[in-house]
Amino acid sequence: MPTRFDQDTRTHRTAEHTWAGHVRPAWGNANPNGGYLLSIVVDALRQASPHPDPLSITAHYLRPGLADRPCEVDVRVLRSGRQTSTARATLTQDGAARLEVIAALGALGEPGVAELAPPAPRIPPPEACLPRAGATPGEVLPILEVLDIRLPADQVQPGAAGKAELDCWIRFRDGRPPDARACLLFVDTFPNAILGLLGSVGWVPTVELTAHLRRRPVAGWVQGRVSTIDLADGRLLEDCMLWDAGGHLVAQSRQLALLRPPAPRSGT
Amino acid sequence: MPTRFDQDTRTHRTAEHTWAGHVRPAWGNANPNGGYLLSIVVDALRQASPHPDPLSITAHYLRPGLADRPCEVDVRVLRSGRQTSTARATLTQDGAARLEVIAALGALGEPGVAELAPPAPRIPPPEACLPRAGATPGEVLPILEVLDIRLPADQVQPGAAGKAELDCWIRFRDGRPPDARACLLFVDTFPNAILGLLGSVGWVPTVELTAHLRRRPVAGWVQGRVSTIDLADGRLLEDCMLWDAGGHLVAQSRQLALLRPPAPRSGT
């Protein structure tokens, strides 16, 4: 039986350059999570490419996705080499209107084994950590029904970290092992690092996210660290690093996001 | 009189979505520099967009550019908002063959003033630094005729830094002040950080480069730091940060590049 993630990100080819999918409601809060939408894009990309995993993928978020509605992914392979392929993809929704939600560019290939990589920070083990909280007290995050996200006890409350840097553990609740595509989801599902410094912040929409997959993760918990050292004019850059259960760096990402005044709708 | 950089990156519109330019020979070594090619792309992008500067731009390098040959940039504006626009661009060469050299995605806008930003590292002033050397003794880098690039004396020889981190100063030789577009060139013209650790390395071709412009630089020298903490399977991620003469962070970039065995042709 397919896992929830595979089922909810599945696409099938309907024309030479077109894959059809469905944006499910579970993967987001007010809006579908950007990493979730990107996982749908990459499902189509890897079918179109001779290479299995995204080594580098950039997504520009043009408008919020529509939950519980079909989507289409248009894929054009721009270059197909021996070691890597490059492809462009566009995720649209709303049928005839073809609203562009994501414009993406990716290089696909086969990740390798690191010669140089930063070690995972030492943090308390998952069983000693607490579940990710909402951005406001009592807020329920629907995505936590499918993902188990935990933070060290001294970082879990917004503002408690005292700096724009947060550590996390993450895994699928249904036991699906992590892979390259799951990493794209994970990097966009942690609390925003800036929450650790500022406490409550509003919805922090992603303008652009670039992720690099460095190694295939082994089964088990994935450890993440998000940090922001750069905030200008209401726009921040957030970096994320992921390590697998073997302690190996598996992904790095950076996103440009908008910091808005706190509002009733919040969360990543 | 236009400066060399402006002259050599100029494009003019020839059709609704098409801008024509010319890849000049000065800006590269064996191949045209990737940041130089991207500066041509952005010249067309900013003409097509209501916004002046690239806030986030990603370029995938599909094949080496052809020096001393015309080029065309195809631009499609995907979204035009109040604060930012998003556009896709493709740089092709070789006329009828339309060889795709760069596929790019960018968000354009107006950069702001930082609330949070890392300070510039303290390094010796430009007058106490030495000119960038070639990757092999006696190698002449043509790009140094248009750019003045200097490194601290203890980092200038490949391998001397003892780590994959190098500091640099950079400016145009003809006095052109830096701007957002120049930053895209600068981030790709420093010695590769990995050179500081490994000493001589071959040509390190860029697969993908993403740059974020954070603030408009003031006139004067630009200070840069390149570093690599992540090398796997012959592919490395190199980060670059730029600060202007006022000490403000103006740009951050990250590129995925290939580390190949040393070869006669070398340099970025």
Coordinates of C-alpha atoms in Angstrom, one line a residue, chain B residues 101-241:
Chain B
V101 CA 23.3 28.1 -22.7
I102 CA 21.4 29.3 -19.6
A103 CA 18.0 28.7 -18.2
A104 CA 17.1 31.2 -15.5
L105 CA 14.3 32.1 -13.1
G106 CA 14.3 35.3 -11.2
A107 CA 12.3 37.5 -8.9
L108 CA 12.9 41.2 -9.4
G109 CA 12.1 44.0 -7.0
E110 CA 13.7 46.8 -5.0
P111 CA 16.2 45.7 -2.4
G112 CA 16.0 47.3 1.0
V113 CA 17.9 48.0 4.2
A114 CA 19.0 45.2 6.5
E115 CA 17.7 44.6 10.0
L116 CA 19.7 41.5 10.4
A117 CA 23.0 40.8 8.5
P118 CA 26.4 39.4 9.2
P119 CA 29.2 42.0 9.4
A120 CA 32.0 41.9 6.9
P121 CA 35.0 39.8 8.0
R122 CA 38.0 41.9 9.0
I123 CA 40.7 41.4 6.3
P124 CA 43.7 43.5 5.2
P125 CA 42.7 46.5 3.1
P126 CA 42.9 46.2 -0.7
E127 CA 46.2 48.1 -0.9
A128 CA 47.8 45.5 1.4
C129 CA 46.4 42.5 -0.7
L130 CA 47.8 40.8 -3.8
P131 CA 46.2 40.3 -7.3
R132 CA 44.3 37.1 -7.9
A133 CA 46.7 34.5 -9.3
G134 CA 45.9 31.9 -12.0
A135 CA 45.3 28.4 -10.8
T136 CA 48.7 27.4 -12.2
P137 CA 51.9 29.4 -12.1
G138 CA 52.2 31.9 -15.0
E139 CA 48.6 31.4 -16.1
V140 CA 47.0 34.6 -17.3
L141 CA 43.4 35.2 -16.6
P142 CA 41.9 37.5 -19.3
I143 CA 39.1 38.6 -16.9
L144 CA 41.7 40.3 -14.7
E145 CA 42.1 42.9 -17.5
V146 CA 38.6 44.2 -16.7
L147 CA 38.4 43.3 -13.0
D148 CA 40.8 44.1 -10.2
I149 CA 40.6 41.1 -7.8
R150 CA 42.8 41.0 -4.8
L151 CA 43.4 38.5 -2.0
P152 CA 45.1 38.7 1.4
A153 CA 48.8 37.7 0.9
D154 CA 48.4 34.5 3.0
Q155 CA 45.6 33.3 0.8
V156 CA 46.7 34.2 -2.7
Q157 CA 48.6 31.0 -3.5
P158 CA 46.3 28.0 -4.2
G159 CA 46.3 25.8 -1.1
A160 CA 47.8 28.5 1.1
A161 CA 44.6 29.2 3.0
G162 CA 44.5 25.6 4.3
K163 CA 40.8 25.7 4.3
A164 CA 38.0 26.0 1.7
E165 CA 37.4 29.7 2.5
L166 CA 38.9 32.7 0.7
D167 CA 38.5 36.4 1.2
C168 CA 38.6 38.9 -1.8
W169 CA 38.3 42.5 -2.8
I170 CA 36.9 43.3 -6.2
R171 CA 36.1 46.3 -8.4
F172 CA 35.9 47.2 -12.1
R173 CA 39.2 48.6 -13.5
D174 CA 37.4 51.4 -15.4
G175 CA 35.8 52.8 -12.2
R176 CA 32.3 51.6 -12.9
P177 CA 30.5 51.6 -9.5
P178 CA 29.0 48.2 -8.4
D179 CA 25.3 47.6 -8.6
A180 CA 23.0 44.6 -8.3
R181 CA 23.9 43.2 -11.7
A182 CA 27.7 43.6 -11.1
C183 CA 27.2 41.6 -7.9
L184 CA 26.0 38.7 -10.1
L185 CA 29.3 38.9 -12.0
F186 CA 31.4 39.3 -8.8
V187 CA 30.1 36.2 -7.1
D188 CA 31.4 34.1 -9.9
T189 CA 34.8 35.6 -10.5
F190 CA 36.6 34.8 -7.3
P191 CA 38.9 31.9 -7.0
N192 CA 36.9 28.8 -6.1
A193 CA 36.9 28.4 -2.3
I194 CA 38.0 24.7 -2.7
L195 CA 41.3 26.0 -4.2
G196 CA 42.2 27.3 -0.7
L197 CA 42.0 23.8 0.6
L198 CA 43.1 21.6 -2.2
G199 CA 45.5 23.9 -4.1
S200 CA 45.4 23.4 -7.8
V201 CA 42.1 22.2 -9.2
G202 CA 40.9 22.0 -12.8
W203 CA 38.1 24.0 -14.3
V204 CA 35.2 24.0 -11.8
P205 CA 32.1 24.4 -14.1
T206 CA 28.9 25.7 -12.5
V207 CA 25.8 23.5 -12.8
E208 CA 23.5 26.0 -11.1
L209 CA 23.9 29.3 -9.3
T210 CA 21.4 31.1 -7.2
A211 CA 22.1 34.7 -6.0
H212 CA 20.1 36.9 -3.7
L213 CA 20.6 40.6 -3.8
R214 CA 20.0 42.1 -0.4
R215 CA 20.9 45.8 -0.7
R216 CA 22.3 48.1 -3.4
P217 CA 26.0 48.5 -3.0
V218 CA 27.5 51.9 -2.5
A219 CA 30.5 53.0 -4.7
G220 CA 33.9 51.6 -3.9
W221 CA 35.5 48.2 -3.4
V222 CA 33.3 45.2 -2.8
Q223 CA 34.5 42.6 -0.3
G224 CA 33.7 38.9 -0.8
R225 CA 34.1 35.7 1.1
V226 CA 33.7 32.3 -0.7
S227 CA 33.4 29.1 1.3
T228 CA 32.7 25.4 0.7
I229 CA 31.6 23.2 3.6
D230 CA 30.0 20.6 1.4
L231 CA 31.7 18.4 -1.2
A232 CA 30.2 15.1 -2.3
D233 CA 30.9 12.8 -5.2
G234 CA 32.8 15.5 -7.2
R235 CA 30.0 18.1 -6.7
L236 CA 30.5 21.0 -4.3
L237 CA 28.3 23.8 -3.0
E238 CA 30.1 27.1 -2.8
D239 CA 28.6 30.0 -0.9
C240 CA 29.6 33.6 -1.5
M241 CA 28.8 36.7 0.5

